[in-house]
Amino acid sequence: QVQLVESGGGLVQAGGSLRLSCVASGRTFSLGTMAWFRQAPGKEREFVVALTWTGGSTNTYYADSVKGRFTVSRDNAKNTVYLQMNSLKPEDTAVYYCAAGHLRLYSGYYGRDDNYNYWGQGTQVTVSS
């Protein structure tokens, strides 16, 4: 089992920045992909970014809507994945969820939330105009 705990959400003005953290605990050695999804009120959950790895190789994949503004990183020693969000827009307002899966997911798979085994409780990000 793996547990995920997100933090770092809050209220920020448009153009501002936030950094989200996702701390993983438990059988983290069994993971191959971690990702961030978000869900705005009245909308379906959508993919934001995925970080996949095997051995010494790591790949990142971003949704088009956040490319150039969001950056994902991973601190192996702390079992933590970070999401640095810059140039935030009101349309980025959502609950952000951290997700993790046992498999290393590739194109066509990392964007689907049903391919992830574990989810955090979510953290609210609100961007005011």
PDB file of C-alpha atoms in Angstrom:
ATOM      1  CA  GLN A   1       0.000   0.000   0.000  1.00  0.00           C
ATOM      2  CA  VAL A   2       1.018   3.579  -0.653  1.00  0.00           C
ATOM      3  CA  GLN A   3      -0.294   6.692   1.029  1.00  0.00           C
ATOM      4  CA  LEU A   4      -0.191  10.127  -0.603  1.00  0.00           C
ATOM      5  CA  VAL A   5      -0.543  13.443   1.180  1.00  0.00           C
ATOM      6  CA  GLU A   6      -0.730  16.722  -0.740  1.00  0.00           C
ATOM      7  CA  SER A   7      -0.080  20.185   0.591  1.00  0.00           C
ATOM      8  CA  GLY A   8       0.654  23.681  -0.644  1.00  0.00           C
ATOM      9  CA  GLY A   9      -2.662  24.788  -2.051  1.00  0.00           C
ATOM     10  CA  GLY A  10      -4.132  28.192  -1.363  1.00  0.00           C
ATOM     11  CA  LEU A  11      -5.453  31.426  -2.762  1.00  0.00           C
ATOM     12  CA  VAL A  12      -3.302  33.411  -5.165  1.00  0.00           C
ATOM     13  CA  GLN A  13      -3.829  36.247  -7.604  1.00  0.00           C
ATOM     14  CA  ALA A  14      -3.597  35.700 -11.331  1.00  0.00           C
ATOM     15  CA  GLY A  15       0.018  35.720 -12.429  1.00  0.00           C
ATOM     16  CA  GLY A  16       1.190  34.398  -9.087  1.00  0.00           C
ATOM     17  CA  SER A  17       2.849  31.129  -8.127  1.00  0.00           C
ATOM     18  CA  LEU A  18       2.275  28.183  -5.843  1.00  0.00           C
ATOM     19  CA  ARG A  19       4.189  25.015  -5.134  1.00  0.00           C
ATOM     20  CA  LEU A  20       2.316  21.838  -4.338  1.00  0.00           C
ATOM     21  CA  SER A  21       3.923  18.892  -2.585  1.00  0.00           C
ATOM     22  CA  CYS A  22       2.939  15.246  -2.542  1.00  0.00           C
ATOM     23  CA  VAL A  23       4.594  13.039   0.051  1.00  0.00           C
ATOM     24  CA  ALA A  24       4.413   9.316  -0.565  1.00  0.00           C
ATOM     25  CA  SER A  25       4.782   6.710   2.161  1.00  0.00           C
ATOM     26  CA  GLY A  26       4.547   2.953   2.337  1.00  0.00           C
ATOM     27  CA  ARG A  27       5.714   0.727  -0.525  1.00  0.00           C
ATOM     28  CA  THR A  28       7.039   3.590  -2.604  1.00  0.00           C
ATOM     29  CA  PHE A  29       9.720   1.412  -4.198  1.00  0.00           C
ATOM     30  CA  SER A  30       6.951  -0.319  -6.130  1.00  0.00           C
ATOM     31  CA  LEU A  31       5.853   2.843  -7.942  1.00  0.00           C
ATOM     32  CA  GLY A  32       6.589   3.650 -11.572  1.00  0.00           C
ATOM     33  CA  THR A  33       4.499   6.764 -12.189  1.00  0.00           C
ATOM     34  CA  MET A  34       3.316   9.717 -10.172  1.00  0.00           C
ATOM     35  CA  ALA A  35       1.038  12.400 -11.494  1.00  0.00           C
ATOM     36  CA  TRP A  36      -1.062  15.421 -10.746  1.00  0.00           C
ATOM     37  CA  PHE A  37      -4.663  15.724 -11.800  1.00  0.00           C
ATOM     38  CA  ARG A  38      -7.128  18.492 -11.095  1.00  0.00           C
ATOM     39  CA  GLN A  39     -10.864  18.881 -10.896  1.00  0.00           C
ATOM     40  CA  ALA A  40     -12.691  22.162 -11.197  1.00  0.00           C
ATOM     41  CA  PRO A  41     -16.275  22.594  -9.938  1.00  0.00           C
ATOM     42  CA  GLY A  42     -18.737  20.982 -12.295  1.00  0.00           C
ATOM     43  CA  LYS A  43     -16.022  19.499 -14.458  1.00  0.00           C
ATOM     44  CA  GLU A  44     -14.406  16.114 -14.837  1.00  0.00           C
ATOM     45  CA  ARG A  45     -11.012  15.403 -13.363  1.00  0.00           C
ATOM     46  CA  GLU A  46      -8.288  16.235 -15.856  1.00  0.00           C
ATOM     47  CA  PHE A  47      -4.659  15.296 -16.283  1.00  0.00           C
ATOM     48  CA  VAL A  48      -2.026  17.920 -15.465  1.00  0.00           C
ATOM     49  CA  VAL A  49       1.386  16.246 -15.460  1.00  0.00           C
ATOM     50  CA  ALA A  50       2.982  12.817 -15.050  1.00  0.00           C
ATOM     51  CA  LEU A  51       6.429  11.766 -13.931  1.00  0.00           C
ATOM     52  CA  THR A  52       7.519   8.262 -14.885  1.00  0.00           C
ATOM     53  CA  TRP A  53      10.714   6.418 -14.121  1.00  0.00           C
ATOM     54  CA  THR A  54      12.532   3.135 -14.270  1.00  0.00           C
ATOM     55  CA  GLY A  55      16.094   2.664 -13.108  1.00  0.00           C
ATOM     56  CA  GLY A  56      17.937   5.898 -13.842  1.00  0.00           C
ATOM     57  CA  SER A  57      15.567   7.101 -16.562  1.00  0.00           C
ATOM     58  CA  THR A  58      12.867   9.680 -15.848  1.00  0.00           C
ATOM     59  CA  ASN A  59      10.313  11.239 -18.178  1.00  0.00           C
ATOM     60  CA  THR A  60       7.798  14.007 -17.667  1.00  0.00           C
ATOM     61  CA  TYR A  61       4.616  14.688 -19.590  1.00  0.00           C
ATOM     62  CA  TYR A  62       2.539  17.846 -19.365  1.00  0.00           C
ATOM     63  CA  ALA A  63      -0.942  18.747 -20.439  1.00  0.00           C
ATOM     64  CA  ASP A  64      -0.889  21.417 -23.140  1.00  0.00           C
ATOM     65  CA  SER A  65      -2.771  23.807 -20.891  1.00  0.00           C
ATOM     66  CA  VAL A  66       0.095  23.963 -18.371  1.00  0.00           C
ATOM     67  CA  LYS A  67       3.195  23.573 -20.559  1.00  0.00           C
ATOM     68  CA  GLY A  68       5.700  26.324 -19.941  1.00  0.00           C
ATOM     69  CA  ARG A  69       3.996  27.364 -16.693  1.00  0.00           C
ATOM     70  CA  PHE A  70       4.080  24.260 -14.488  1.00  0.00           C
ATOM     71  CA  THR A  71       7.129  22.189 -13.586  1.00  0.00           C
ATOM     72  CA  VAL A  72       7.131  18.819 -11.868  1.00  0.00           C
ATOM     73  CA  SER A  73      10.101  17.501  -9.907  1.00  0.00           C
ATOM     74  CA  ARG A  74      10.870  14.649  -7.592  1.00  0.00           C
ATOM     75  CA  ASP A  75      13.014  14.334  -4.476  1.00  0.00           C
ATOM     76  CA  ASN A  76      13.745  10.635  -4.082  1.00  0.00           C
ATOM     77  CA  ALA A  77      15.270  11.035  -0.628  1.00  0.00           C
ATOM     78  CA  LYS A  78      12.063  12.612   0.654  1.00  0.00           C
ATOM     79  CA  ASN A  79       9.658  10.485  -1.422  1.00  0.00           C
ATOM     80  CA  THR A  80       8.140  13.754  -2.523  1.00  0.00           C
ATOM     81  CA  VAL A  81       6.910  15.079  -5.843  1.00  0.00           C
ATOM     82  CA  TYR A  82       6.558  18.822  -6.302  1.00  0.00           C
ATOM     83  CA  LEU A  83       4.447  20.819  -8.708  1.00  0.00           C
ATOM     84  CA  GLN A  84       5.713  24.336  -9.227  1.00  0.00           C
ATOM     85  CA  MET A  85       2.945  26.419 -10.735  1.00  0.00           C
ATOM     86  CA  ASN A  86       3.828  29.808 -12.206  1.00  0.00           C
ATOM     87  CA  SER A  87       1.831  32.390 -14.154  1.00  0.00           C
ATOM     88  CA  LEU A  88      -1.346  31.033 -12.652  1.00  0.00           C
ATOM     89  CA  LYS A  89      -4.654  31.806 -14.337  1.00  0.00           C
ATOM     90  CA  PRO A  90      -8.210  31.796 -12.962  1.00  0.00           C
ATOM     91  CA  GLU A  91      -8.885  28.705 -15.075  1.00  0.00           C
ATOM     92  CA  ASP A  92      -6.264  26.840 -13.026  1.00  0.00           C
ATOM     93  CA  THR A  93      -8.642  26.975 -10.069  1.00  0.00           C
ATOM     94  CA  ALA A  94      -9.379  23.407  -9.002  1.00  0.00           C
ATOM     95  CA  VAL A  95      -8.741  20.733  -6.428  1.00  0.00           C
ATOM     96  CA  TYR A  96      -5.375  19.231  -7.277  1.00  0.00           C
ATOM     97  CA  TYR A  97      -4.851  15.532  -6.666  1.00  0.00           C
ATOM     98  CA  CYS A  98      -1.658  13.556  -6.483  1.00  0.00           C
ATOM     99  CA  ALA A  99      -1.809  10.069  -7.967  1.00  0.00           C
ATOM    100  CA  ALA A 100       0.587   7.125  -8.092  1.00  0.00           C
ATOM    101  CA  GLY A 101       0.714   3.875  -9.999  1.00  0.00           C
ATOM    102  CA  HIS A 102       2.805   0.750  -9.980  1.00  0.00           C
ATOM    103  CA  LEU A 103       3.388   0.748 -13.723  1.00  0.00           C
ATOM    104  CA  ARG A 104       5.563   3.052 -15.756  1.00  0.00           C
ATOM    105  CA  LEU A 105       2.857   4.616 -17.913  1.00  0.00           C
ATOM    106  CA  TYR A 106       3.411   5.752 -21.468  1.00  0.00           C
ATOM    107  CA  SER A 107       1.591   7.906 -23.978  1.00  0.00           C
ATOM    108  CA  GLY A 108      -2.089   7.138 -24.054  1.00  0.00           C
ATOM    109  CA  TYR A 109      -2.038   5.787 -20.530  1.00  0.00           C
ATOM    110  CA  TYR A 110      -0.565   8.350 -18.147  1.00  0.00           C
ATOM    111  CA  GLY A 111      -3.412  10.759 -18.773  1.00  0.00           C
ATOM    112  CA  ARG A 112      -6.122   8.318 -17.714  1.00  0.00           C
ATOM    113  CA  ASP A 113      -6.996   8.429 -14.043  1.00  0.00           C
ATOM    114  CA  ASP A 114      -8.128   4.799 -13.997  1.00  0.00           C
ATOM    115  CA  ASN A 115      -4.504   3.726 -14.547  1.00  0.00           C
ATOM    116  CA  TYR A 116      -3.461   4.946 -11.107  1.00  0.00           C
ATOM    117  CA  ASN A 117      -3.617   2.834  -7.969  1.00  0.00           C
ATOM    118  CA  TYR A 118      -3.397   5.476  -5.258  1.00  0.00           C
ATOM    119  CA  TRP A 119      -4.766   8.965  -4.726  1.00  0.00           C
ATOM    120  CA  GLY A 120      -4.263  11.729  -2.231  1.00  0.00           C
ATOM    121  CA  GLN A 121      -7.060  13.682  -0.608  1.00  0.00           C
ATOM    122  CA  GLY A 122      -6.558  16.755  -2.779  1.00  0.00           C
ATOM    123  CA  THR A 123      -5.551  20.345  -2.133  1.00  0.00           C
ATOM    124  CA  GLN A 124      -7.526  23.388  -3.222  1.00  0.00           C
ATOM    125  CA  VAL A 125      -5.933  25.943  -5.523  1.00  0.00           C
ATOM    126  CA  THR A 126      -7.876  29.143  -6.119  1.00  0.00           C
ATOM    127  CA  VAL A 127      -6.657  31.799  -8.536  1.00  0.00           C
ATOM    128  CA  SER A 128      -8.407  35.154  -8.364  1.00  0.00           C
ATOM    129  CA  SER A 129      -8.617  37.511 -11.312  1.00  0.00           C
TER     130      SER A 129
END
